[in-house]
Coordinates of C-alpha atoms in Angstrom, one line a residue:
X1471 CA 18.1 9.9 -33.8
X1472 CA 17.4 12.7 -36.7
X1473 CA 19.6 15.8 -36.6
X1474 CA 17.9 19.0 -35.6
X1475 CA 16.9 21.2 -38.9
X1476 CA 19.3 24.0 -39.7
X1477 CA 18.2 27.1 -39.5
X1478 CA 20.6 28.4 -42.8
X1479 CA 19.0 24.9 -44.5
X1480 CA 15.4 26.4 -43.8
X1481 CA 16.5 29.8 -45.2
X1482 CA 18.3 28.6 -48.2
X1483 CA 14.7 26.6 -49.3
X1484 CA 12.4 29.8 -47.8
X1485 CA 14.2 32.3 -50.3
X1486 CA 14.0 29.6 -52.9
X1487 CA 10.3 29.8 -52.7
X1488 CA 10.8 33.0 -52.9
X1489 CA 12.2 33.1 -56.1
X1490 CA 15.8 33.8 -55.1
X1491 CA 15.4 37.0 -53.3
X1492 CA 13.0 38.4 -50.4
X1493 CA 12.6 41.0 -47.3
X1494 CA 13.7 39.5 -44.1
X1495 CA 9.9 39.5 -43.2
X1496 CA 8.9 37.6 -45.6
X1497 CA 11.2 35.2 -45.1
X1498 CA 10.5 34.8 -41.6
X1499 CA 6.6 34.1 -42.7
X1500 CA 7.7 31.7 -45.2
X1501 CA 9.4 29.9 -42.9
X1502 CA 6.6 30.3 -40.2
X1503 CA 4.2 29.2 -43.2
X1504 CA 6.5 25.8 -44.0
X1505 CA 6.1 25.4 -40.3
X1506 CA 9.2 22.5 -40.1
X1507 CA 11.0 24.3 -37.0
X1508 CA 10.6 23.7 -33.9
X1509 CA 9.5 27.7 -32.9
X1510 CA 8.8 26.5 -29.0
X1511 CA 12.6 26.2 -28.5
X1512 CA 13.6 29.4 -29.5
X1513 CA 11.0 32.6 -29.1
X1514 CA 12.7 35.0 -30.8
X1515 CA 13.7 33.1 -34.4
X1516 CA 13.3 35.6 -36.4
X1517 CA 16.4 37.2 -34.9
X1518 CA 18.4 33.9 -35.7
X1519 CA 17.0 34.2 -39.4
X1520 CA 18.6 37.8 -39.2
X1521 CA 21.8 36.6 -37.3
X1522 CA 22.5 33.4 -39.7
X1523 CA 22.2 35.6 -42.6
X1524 CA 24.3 37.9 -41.3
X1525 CA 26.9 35.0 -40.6
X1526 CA 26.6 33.6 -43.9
X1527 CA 27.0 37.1 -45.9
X1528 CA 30.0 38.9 -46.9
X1529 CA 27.7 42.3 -47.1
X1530 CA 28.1 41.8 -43.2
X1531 CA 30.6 43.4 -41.0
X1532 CA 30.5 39.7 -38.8
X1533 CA 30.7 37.8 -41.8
X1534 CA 34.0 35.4 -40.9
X1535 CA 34.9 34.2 -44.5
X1536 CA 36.3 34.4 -47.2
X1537 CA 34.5 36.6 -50.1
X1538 CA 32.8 34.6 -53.0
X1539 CA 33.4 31.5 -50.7
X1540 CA 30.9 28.6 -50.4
X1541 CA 29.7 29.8 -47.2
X1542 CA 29.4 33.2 -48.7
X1543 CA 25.5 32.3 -49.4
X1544 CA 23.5 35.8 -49.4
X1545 CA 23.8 38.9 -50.4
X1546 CA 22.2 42.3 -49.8
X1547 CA 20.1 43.4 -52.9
X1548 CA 19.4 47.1 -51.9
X1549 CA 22.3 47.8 -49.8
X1550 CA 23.5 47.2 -46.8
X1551 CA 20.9 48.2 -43.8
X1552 CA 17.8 47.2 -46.1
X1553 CA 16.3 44.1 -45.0
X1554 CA 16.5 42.6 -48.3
X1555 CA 18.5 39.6 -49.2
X1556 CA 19.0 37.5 -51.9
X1557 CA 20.5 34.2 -52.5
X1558 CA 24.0 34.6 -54.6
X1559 CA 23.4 30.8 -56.4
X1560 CA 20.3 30.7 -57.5
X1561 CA 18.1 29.5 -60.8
X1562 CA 15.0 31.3 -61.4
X1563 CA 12.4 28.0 -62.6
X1564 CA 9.1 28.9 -64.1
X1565 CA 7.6 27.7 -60.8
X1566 CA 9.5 30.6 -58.8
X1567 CA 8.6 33.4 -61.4
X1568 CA 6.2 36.2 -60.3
X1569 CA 5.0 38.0 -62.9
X1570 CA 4.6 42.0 -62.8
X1571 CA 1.3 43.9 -63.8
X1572 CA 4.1 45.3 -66.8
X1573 CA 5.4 41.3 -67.4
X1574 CA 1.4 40.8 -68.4
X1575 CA 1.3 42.9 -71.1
X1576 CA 4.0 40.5 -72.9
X1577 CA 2.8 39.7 -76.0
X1578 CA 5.1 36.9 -77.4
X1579 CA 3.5 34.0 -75.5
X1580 CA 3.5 32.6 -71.7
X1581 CA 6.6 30.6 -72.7
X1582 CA 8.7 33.6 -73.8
X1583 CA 7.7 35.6 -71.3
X1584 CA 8.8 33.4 -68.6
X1585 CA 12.0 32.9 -70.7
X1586 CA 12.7 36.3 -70.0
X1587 CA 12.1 37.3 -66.7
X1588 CA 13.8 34.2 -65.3
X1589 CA 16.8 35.6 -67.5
X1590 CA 15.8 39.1 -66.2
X1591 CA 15.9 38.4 -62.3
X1592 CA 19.2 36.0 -62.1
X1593 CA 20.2 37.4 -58.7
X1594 CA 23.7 35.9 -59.6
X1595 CA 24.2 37.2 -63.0
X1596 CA 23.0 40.6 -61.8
X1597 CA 25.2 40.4 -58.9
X1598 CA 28.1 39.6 -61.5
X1599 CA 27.2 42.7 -63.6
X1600 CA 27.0 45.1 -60.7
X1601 CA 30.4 44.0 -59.4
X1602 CA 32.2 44.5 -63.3
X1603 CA 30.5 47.7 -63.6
X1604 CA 31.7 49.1 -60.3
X1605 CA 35.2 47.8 -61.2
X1606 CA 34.8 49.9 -64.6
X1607 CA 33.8 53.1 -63.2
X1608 CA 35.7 53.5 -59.6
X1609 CA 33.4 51.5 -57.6
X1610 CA 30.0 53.8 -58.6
X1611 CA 26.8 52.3 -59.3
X1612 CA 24.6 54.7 -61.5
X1613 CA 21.6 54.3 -64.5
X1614 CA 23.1 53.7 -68.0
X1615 CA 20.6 55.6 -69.5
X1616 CA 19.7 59.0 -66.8
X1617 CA 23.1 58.5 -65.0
X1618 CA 20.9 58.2 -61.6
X1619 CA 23.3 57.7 -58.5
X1620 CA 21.4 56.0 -55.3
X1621 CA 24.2 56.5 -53.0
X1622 CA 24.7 60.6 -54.4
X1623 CA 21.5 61.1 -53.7
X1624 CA 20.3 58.9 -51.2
X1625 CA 23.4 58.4 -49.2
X1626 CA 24.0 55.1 -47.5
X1627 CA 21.1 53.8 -47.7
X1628 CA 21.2 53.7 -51.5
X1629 CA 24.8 52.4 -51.9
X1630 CA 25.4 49.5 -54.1
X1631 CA 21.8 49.7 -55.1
X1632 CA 20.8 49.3 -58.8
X1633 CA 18.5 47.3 -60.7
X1634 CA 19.9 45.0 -63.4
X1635 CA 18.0 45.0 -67.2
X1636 CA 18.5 42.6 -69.6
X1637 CA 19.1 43.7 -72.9
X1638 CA 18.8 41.0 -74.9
X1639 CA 15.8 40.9 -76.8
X1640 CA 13.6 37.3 -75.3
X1641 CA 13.0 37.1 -79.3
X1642 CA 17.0 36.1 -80.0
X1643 CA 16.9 33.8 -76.9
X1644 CA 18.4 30.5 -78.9
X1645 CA 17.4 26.8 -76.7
X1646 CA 19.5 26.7 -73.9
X1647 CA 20.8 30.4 -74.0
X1648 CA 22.7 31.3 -70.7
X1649 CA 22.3 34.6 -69.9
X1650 CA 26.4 36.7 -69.7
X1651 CA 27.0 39.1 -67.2
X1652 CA 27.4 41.5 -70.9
X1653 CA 23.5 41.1 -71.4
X1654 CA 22.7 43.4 -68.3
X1655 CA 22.5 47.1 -67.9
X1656 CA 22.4 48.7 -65.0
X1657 CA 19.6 51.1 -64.7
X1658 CA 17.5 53.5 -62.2
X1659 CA 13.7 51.9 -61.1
X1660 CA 12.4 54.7 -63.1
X1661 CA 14.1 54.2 -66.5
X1662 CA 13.7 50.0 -65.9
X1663 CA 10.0 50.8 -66.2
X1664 CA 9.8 52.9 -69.3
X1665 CA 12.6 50.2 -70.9
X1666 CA 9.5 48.0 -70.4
X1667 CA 7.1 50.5 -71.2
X1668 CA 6.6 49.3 -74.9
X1669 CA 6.6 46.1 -76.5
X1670 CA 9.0 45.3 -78.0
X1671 CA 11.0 46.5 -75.3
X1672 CA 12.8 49.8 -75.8
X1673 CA 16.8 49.9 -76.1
X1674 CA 18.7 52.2 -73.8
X1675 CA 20.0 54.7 -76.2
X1676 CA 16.1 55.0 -77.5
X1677 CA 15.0 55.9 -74.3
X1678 CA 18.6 58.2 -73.9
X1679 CA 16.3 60.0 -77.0
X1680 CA 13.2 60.2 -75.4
X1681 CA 14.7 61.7 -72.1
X1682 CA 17.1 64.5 -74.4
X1683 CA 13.7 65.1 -76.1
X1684 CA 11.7 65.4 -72.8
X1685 CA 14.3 67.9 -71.9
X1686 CA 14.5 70.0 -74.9
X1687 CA 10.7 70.7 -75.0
X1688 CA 10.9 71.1 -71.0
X1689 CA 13.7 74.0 -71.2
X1690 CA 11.9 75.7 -74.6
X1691 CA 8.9 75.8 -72.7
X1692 CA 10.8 77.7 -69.2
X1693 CA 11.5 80.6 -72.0

């Protein structure tokens, strides 16, 4: 007789679908959409889907394991209290890539651009980078280039929160590059956009320049 379907199996394959990360209702209507559980035994699922995350996430106060364990399978990608999870092993293919309104104005090629933001949304490298960074600067998580704080500002519902850019140009990208956790800067959703603003993309001190110019003509014109 065939064992029953585990609900952290059906997860695991709904936020590779995904593309590595999603909100906890759209996981729920992938898995709905996939249609492979039996729903009639259990009317409220989507609170296992919450509850099996939560079991299988060190970002949880019931989490049981050990950190960076295998059972240690999800992460929270905007904080704890979000909704939003990710899975911490993952590979981006180019079959799991959404593409941005600001990803279409790549010029380089289809080819390259996937190349990128597959290297560019590596929930596991990111997750990598965020954790050094914190380690270098007493456990904060701010912009690079504006110095933007989510938890100052926001308070706990901004903590850990950041958005990882890579700063490798795709151009360099050698066969078989592997993105390092050294690639990614951690930047504010504002200062991500404008980094991709231009093409070729802009480098963090150039947009460091921008800003101090923005600035300067802002305070000369207060006088």
């Amino acid at each position: 007789m065939a064992q029953p379907r585990r609900w952290i199996d059906e997860i695991i394959e709904a936020l590779e679908e995904l593309g590595g990360e999603a909100s906890l209702a759209d996981i729920a209507q992938r898995i709905e959409d996939r249609n492979l559980m039996d729903f009639s035994q259990n009317k409220h699922w989507r609170d296992r889907i919450r509850s099996t995350i939560y079991h299988y996430s060190s970002d949880c106060d019931i989490y049981t394991g050990e950190v960076g364990s295998e059972k240690d399978i999800f992460y929270a990608v905007r904080g704890k209290g979000n909704g939003y999870w990710g899975l911490r092993i993952f590979e981006p293919k180019e079959n799991t890539v959404a593409l941005t309104d600001d990803d279409l104005g790549f010029r380089e090629g289809k080819k390259k651009l996937v190349q990128h933001v597959i290297r560019e949304r590596n929930p596991r490298v990111i997750q990598l980078a965020k954790e050094k960074f914190k380690k270098e600067h007493d456990g904060k998580l701010f912009c690079e280039v504006c110095g933007f704080d989510f938890y100052k500002v926001y308070g706990e519902i901004g903590q850990d929160f950041i958005e990882g850019h890579h700063t490798k140009p795709v151009s360099e990208f050698d066969e078989g590059y592997s993105t390092k956790v050294e690639d990614i800067a951690m930047v504010c959703s504002n200062c991500h956009r404008m980094l991709h603003r231009k093409r070729p993309w802009l480098t963090k001190e150039q947009l460091k320049q921008l800003i101090n110019v923005g600035l300067r003509r802002e305070n000369y014109c207060e006088r």
